[in-house]
PDB file of C-alpha atoms in Angstrom:
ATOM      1  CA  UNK A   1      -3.870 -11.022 -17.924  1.00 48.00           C
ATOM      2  CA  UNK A   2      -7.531 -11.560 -17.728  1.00 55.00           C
ATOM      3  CA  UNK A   3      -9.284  -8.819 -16.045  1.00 53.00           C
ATOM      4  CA  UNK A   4     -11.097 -11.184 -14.341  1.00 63.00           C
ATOM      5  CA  UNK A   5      -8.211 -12.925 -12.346  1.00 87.00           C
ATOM      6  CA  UNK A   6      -6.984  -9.362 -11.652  1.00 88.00           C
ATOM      7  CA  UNK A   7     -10.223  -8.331  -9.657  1.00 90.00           C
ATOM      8  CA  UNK A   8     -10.554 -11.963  -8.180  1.00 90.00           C
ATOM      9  CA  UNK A   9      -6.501 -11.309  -6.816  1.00 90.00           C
ATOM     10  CA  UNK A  10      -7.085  -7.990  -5.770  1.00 91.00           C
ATOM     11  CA  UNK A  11      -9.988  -8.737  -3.878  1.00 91.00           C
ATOM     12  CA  UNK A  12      -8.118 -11.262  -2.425  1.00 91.00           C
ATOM     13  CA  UNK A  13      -5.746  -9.535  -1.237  1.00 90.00           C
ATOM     14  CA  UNK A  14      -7.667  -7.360   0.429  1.00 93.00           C
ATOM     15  CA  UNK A  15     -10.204  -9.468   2.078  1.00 91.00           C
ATOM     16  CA  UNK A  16      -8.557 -13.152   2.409  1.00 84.00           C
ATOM     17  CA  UNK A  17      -4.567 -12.505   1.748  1.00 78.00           C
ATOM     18  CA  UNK A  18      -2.662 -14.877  -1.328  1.00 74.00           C
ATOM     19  CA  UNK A  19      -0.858 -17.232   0.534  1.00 77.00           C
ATOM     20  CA  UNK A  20      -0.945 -14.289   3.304  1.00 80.00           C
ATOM     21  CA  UNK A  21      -2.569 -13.021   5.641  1.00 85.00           C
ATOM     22  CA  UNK A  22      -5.123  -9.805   4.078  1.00 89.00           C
ATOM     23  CA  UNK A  23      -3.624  -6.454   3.451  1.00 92.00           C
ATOM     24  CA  UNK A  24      -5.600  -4.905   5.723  1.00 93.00           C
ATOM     25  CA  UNK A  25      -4.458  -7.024   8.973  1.00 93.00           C
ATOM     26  CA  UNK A  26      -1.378  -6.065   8.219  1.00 93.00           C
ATOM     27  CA  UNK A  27      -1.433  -2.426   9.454  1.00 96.00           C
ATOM     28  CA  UNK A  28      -4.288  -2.805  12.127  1.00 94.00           C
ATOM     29  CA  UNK A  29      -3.422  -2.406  15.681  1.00 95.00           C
ATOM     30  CA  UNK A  30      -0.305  -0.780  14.826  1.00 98.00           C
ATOM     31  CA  UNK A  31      -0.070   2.389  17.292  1.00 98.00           C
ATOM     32  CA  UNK A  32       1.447   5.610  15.680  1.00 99.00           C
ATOM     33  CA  UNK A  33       4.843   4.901  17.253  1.00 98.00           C
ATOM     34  CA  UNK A  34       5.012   1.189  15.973  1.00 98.00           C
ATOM     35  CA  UNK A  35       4.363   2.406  12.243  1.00 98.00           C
ATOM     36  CA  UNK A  36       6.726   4.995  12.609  1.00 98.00           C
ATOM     37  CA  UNK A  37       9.143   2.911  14.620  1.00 98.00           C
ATOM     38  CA  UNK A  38      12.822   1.743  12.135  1.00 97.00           C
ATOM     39  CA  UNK A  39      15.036  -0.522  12.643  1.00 96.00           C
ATOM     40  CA  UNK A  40      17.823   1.689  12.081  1.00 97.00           C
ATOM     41  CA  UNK A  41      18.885   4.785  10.395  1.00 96.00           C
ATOM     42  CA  UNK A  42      18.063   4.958   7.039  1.00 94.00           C
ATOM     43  CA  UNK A  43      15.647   1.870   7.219  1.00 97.00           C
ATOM     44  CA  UNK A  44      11.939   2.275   6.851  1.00 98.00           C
ATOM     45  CA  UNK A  45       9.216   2.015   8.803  1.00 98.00           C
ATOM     46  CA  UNK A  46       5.576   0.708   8.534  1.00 98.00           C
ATOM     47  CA  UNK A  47       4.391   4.230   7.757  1.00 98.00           C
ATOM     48  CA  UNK A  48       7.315   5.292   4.992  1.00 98.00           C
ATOM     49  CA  UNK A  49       6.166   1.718   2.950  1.00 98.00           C
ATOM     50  CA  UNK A  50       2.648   2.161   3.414  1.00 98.00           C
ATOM     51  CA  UNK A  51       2.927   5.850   2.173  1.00 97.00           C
ATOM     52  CA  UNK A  52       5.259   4.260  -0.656  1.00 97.00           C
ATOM     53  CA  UNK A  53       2.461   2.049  -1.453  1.00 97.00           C
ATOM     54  CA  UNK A  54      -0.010   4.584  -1.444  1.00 97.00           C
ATOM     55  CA  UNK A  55       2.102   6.852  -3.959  1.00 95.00           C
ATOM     56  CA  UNK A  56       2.544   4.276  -6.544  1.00 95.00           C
ATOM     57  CA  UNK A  57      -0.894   3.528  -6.565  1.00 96.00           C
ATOM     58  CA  UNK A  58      -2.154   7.406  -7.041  1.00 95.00           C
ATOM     59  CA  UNK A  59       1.161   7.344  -9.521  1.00 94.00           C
ATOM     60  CA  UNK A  60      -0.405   4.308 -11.545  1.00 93.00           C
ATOM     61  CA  UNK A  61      -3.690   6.344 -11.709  1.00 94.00           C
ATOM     62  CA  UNK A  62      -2.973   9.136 -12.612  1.00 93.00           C
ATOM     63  CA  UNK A  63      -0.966   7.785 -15.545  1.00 92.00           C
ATOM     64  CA  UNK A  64      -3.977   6.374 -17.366  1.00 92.00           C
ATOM     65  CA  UNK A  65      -5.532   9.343 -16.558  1.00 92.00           C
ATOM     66  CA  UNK A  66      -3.081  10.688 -18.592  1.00 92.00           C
ATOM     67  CA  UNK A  67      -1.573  13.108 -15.812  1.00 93.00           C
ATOM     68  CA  UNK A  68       1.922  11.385 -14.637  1.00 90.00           C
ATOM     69  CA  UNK A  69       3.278  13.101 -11.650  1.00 87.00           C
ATOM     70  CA  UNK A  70       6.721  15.113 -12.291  1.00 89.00           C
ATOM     71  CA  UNK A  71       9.917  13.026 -11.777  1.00 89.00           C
ATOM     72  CA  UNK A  72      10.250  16.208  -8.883  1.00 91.00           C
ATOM     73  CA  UNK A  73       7.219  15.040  -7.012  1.00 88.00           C
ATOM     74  CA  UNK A  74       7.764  11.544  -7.506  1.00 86.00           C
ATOM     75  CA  UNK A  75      11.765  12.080  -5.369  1.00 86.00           C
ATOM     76  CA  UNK A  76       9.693  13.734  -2.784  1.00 86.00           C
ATOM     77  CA  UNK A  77       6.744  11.955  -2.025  1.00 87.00           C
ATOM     78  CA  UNK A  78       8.043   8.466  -2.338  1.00 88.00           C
ATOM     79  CA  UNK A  79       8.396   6.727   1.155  1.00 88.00           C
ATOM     80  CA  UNK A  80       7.377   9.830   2.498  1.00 88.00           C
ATOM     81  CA  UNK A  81       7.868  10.200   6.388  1.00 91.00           C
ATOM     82  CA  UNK A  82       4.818  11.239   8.406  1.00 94.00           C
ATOM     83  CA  UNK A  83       4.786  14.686   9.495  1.00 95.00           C
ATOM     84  CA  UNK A  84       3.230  13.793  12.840  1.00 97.00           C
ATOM     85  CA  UNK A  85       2.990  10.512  14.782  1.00 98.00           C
ATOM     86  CA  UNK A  86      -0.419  10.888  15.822  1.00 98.00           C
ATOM     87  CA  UNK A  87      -3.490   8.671  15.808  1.00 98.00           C
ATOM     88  CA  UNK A  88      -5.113  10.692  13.273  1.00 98.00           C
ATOM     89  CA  UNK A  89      -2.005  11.009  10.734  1.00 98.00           C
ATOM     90  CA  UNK A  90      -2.241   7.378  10.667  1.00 99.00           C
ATOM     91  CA  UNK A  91      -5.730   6.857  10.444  1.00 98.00           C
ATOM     92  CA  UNK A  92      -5.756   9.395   7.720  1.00 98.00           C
ATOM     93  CA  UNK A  93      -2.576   7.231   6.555  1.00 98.00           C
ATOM     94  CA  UNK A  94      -4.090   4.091   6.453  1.00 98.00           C
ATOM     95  CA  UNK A  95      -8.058   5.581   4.814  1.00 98.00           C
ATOM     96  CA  UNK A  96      -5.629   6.720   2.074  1.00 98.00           C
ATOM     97  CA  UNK A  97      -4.803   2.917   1.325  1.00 98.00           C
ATOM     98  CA  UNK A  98      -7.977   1.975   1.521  1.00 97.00           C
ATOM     99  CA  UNK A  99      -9.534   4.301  -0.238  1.00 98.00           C
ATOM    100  CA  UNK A 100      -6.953   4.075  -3.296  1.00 97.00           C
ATOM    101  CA  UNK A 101      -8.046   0.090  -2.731  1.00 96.00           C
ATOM    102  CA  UNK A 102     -11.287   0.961  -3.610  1.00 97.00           C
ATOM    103  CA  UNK A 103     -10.339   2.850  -6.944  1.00 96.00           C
ATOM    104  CA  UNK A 104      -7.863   0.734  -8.198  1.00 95.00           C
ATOM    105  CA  UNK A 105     -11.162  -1.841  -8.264  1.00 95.00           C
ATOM    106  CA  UNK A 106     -13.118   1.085 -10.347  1.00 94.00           C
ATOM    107  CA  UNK A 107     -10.851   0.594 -12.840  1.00 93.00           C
ATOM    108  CA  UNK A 108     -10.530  -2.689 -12.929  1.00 92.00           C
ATOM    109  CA  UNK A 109     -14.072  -3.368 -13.091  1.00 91.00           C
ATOM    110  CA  UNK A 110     -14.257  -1.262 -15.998  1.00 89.00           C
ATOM    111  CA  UNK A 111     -14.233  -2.475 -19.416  1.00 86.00           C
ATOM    112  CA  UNK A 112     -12.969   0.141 -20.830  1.00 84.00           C
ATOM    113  CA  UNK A 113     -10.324   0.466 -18.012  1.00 81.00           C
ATOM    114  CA  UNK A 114      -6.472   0.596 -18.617  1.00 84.00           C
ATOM    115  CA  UNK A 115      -5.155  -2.272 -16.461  1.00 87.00           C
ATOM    116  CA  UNK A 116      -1.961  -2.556 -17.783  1.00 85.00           C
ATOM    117  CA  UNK A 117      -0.117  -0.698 -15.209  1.00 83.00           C
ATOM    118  CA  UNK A 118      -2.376  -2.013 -12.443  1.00 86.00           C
ATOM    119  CA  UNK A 119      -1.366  -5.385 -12.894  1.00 85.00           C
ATOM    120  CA  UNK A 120       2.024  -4.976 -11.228  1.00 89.00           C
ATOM    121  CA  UNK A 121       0.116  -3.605  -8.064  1.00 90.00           C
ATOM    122  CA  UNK A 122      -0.225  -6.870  -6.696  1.00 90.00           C
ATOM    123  CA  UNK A 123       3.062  -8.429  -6.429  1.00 91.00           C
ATOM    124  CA  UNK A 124       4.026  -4.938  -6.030  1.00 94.00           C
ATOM    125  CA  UNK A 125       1.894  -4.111  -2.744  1.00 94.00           C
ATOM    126  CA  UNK A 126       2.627  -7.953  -1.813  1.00 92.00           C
ATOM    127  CA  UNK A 127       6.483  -7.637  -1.304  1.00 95.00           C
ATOM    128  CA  UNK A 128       5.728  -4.627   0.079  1.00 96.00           C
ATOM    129  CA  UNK A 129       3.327  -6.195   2.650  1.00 94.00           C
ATOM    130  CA  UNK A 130       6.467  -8.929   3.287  1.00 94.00           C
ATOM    131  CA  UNK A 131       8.695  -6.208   5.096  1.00 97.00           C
ATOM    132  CA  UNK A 132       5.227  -4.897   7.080  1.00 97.00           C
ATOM    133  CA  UNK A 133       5.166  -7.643   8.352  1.00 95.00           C
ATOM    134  CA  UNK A 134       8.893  -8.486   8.565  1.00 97.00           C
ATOM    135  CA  UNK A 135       9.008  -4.995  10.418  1.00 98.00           C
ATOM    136  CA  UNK A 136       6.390  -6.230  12.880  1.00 97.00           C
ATOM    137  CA  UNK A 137       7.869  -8.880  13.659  1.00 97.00           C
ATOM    138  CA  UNK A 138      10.917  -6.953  14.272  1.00 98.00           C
ATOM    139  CA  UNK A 139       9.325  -5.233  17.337  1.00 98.00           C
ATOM    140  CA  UNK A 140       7.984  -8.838  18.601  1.00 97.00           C
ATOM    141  CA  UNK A 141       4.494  -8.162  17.956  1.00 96.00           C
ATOM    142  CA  UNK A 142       2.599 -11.388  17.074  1.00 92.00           C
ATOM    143  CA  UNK A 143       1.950 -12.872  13.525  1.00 89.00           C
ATOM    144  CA  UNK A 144      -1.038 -11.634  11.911  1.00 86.00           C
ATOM    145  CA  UNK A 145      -2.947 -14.714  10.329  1.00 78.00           C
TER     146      UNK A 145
END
């Protein structure tokens, strides 16, 4: 894959959506409860896919960094529950995304960058964006365009 379509898609994602609306609408105006809200038990929320999102992205980078988490660490912090519903825990929740947005570019910017595993962020993030919204939906808030 060219490195080139990669950024162009990634940005894309972020800013404008693919065929979508843009990551970041996804999980705005969500209160604490409504991220942490399931549709039944065993089912996750907002919060558990955006923390499962966030995991596989620190995952991915610290595998070309040549430090893979332990197959220990990756059982307990995928789709990891918040610890508190709070407006800060998901502020801090949803920085975290962002942030990890913003250094997923680094590397693909670089020439020298390893985007092999990175390329499998975007349909990744993008199904995983599906059931946000899906979930949203789910507790009749409105489509986000």
């Amino acid at each position: 894959m060219a490195t080139i379509n990669l950024l162009d898609w990634w940005d894309d994602a972020w800013k404008e959506g693919l065929w979508y609306a843009a990551w970041p609408k996804a999980i705005q105006g969500l209160t604490p409860q409504q991220a942490a809200w399931t549709p039944a038990p065993g089912r996750k929320s907002i919060w558990e896919i955006l923390s499962h999102m966030s995991f596989w992205r620190e995952q991915s980078l610290r595998v070309i960094a040549g430090d893979p988490p332990s197959k220990e660490e990756t059982a307990k912090r995928n789709f990891q529950a918040p610890t508190e519903v709070t407006p800060a825990a998901w502020q801090a929740a949803r920085d975290r995304f962002a942030e990890l947005q913003k250094q997923i570019r680094v590397v693909i910017v670089d020439p020298a960058g390893d985007v092999s595993r990175l390329q499998y962020m975007i349909p990744h993030d993008s199904y995983h964006m599906g059931q946000i919204m899906y979930l949203r939906a789910l507790q009749g808030l409105p489509p986000i365009e």
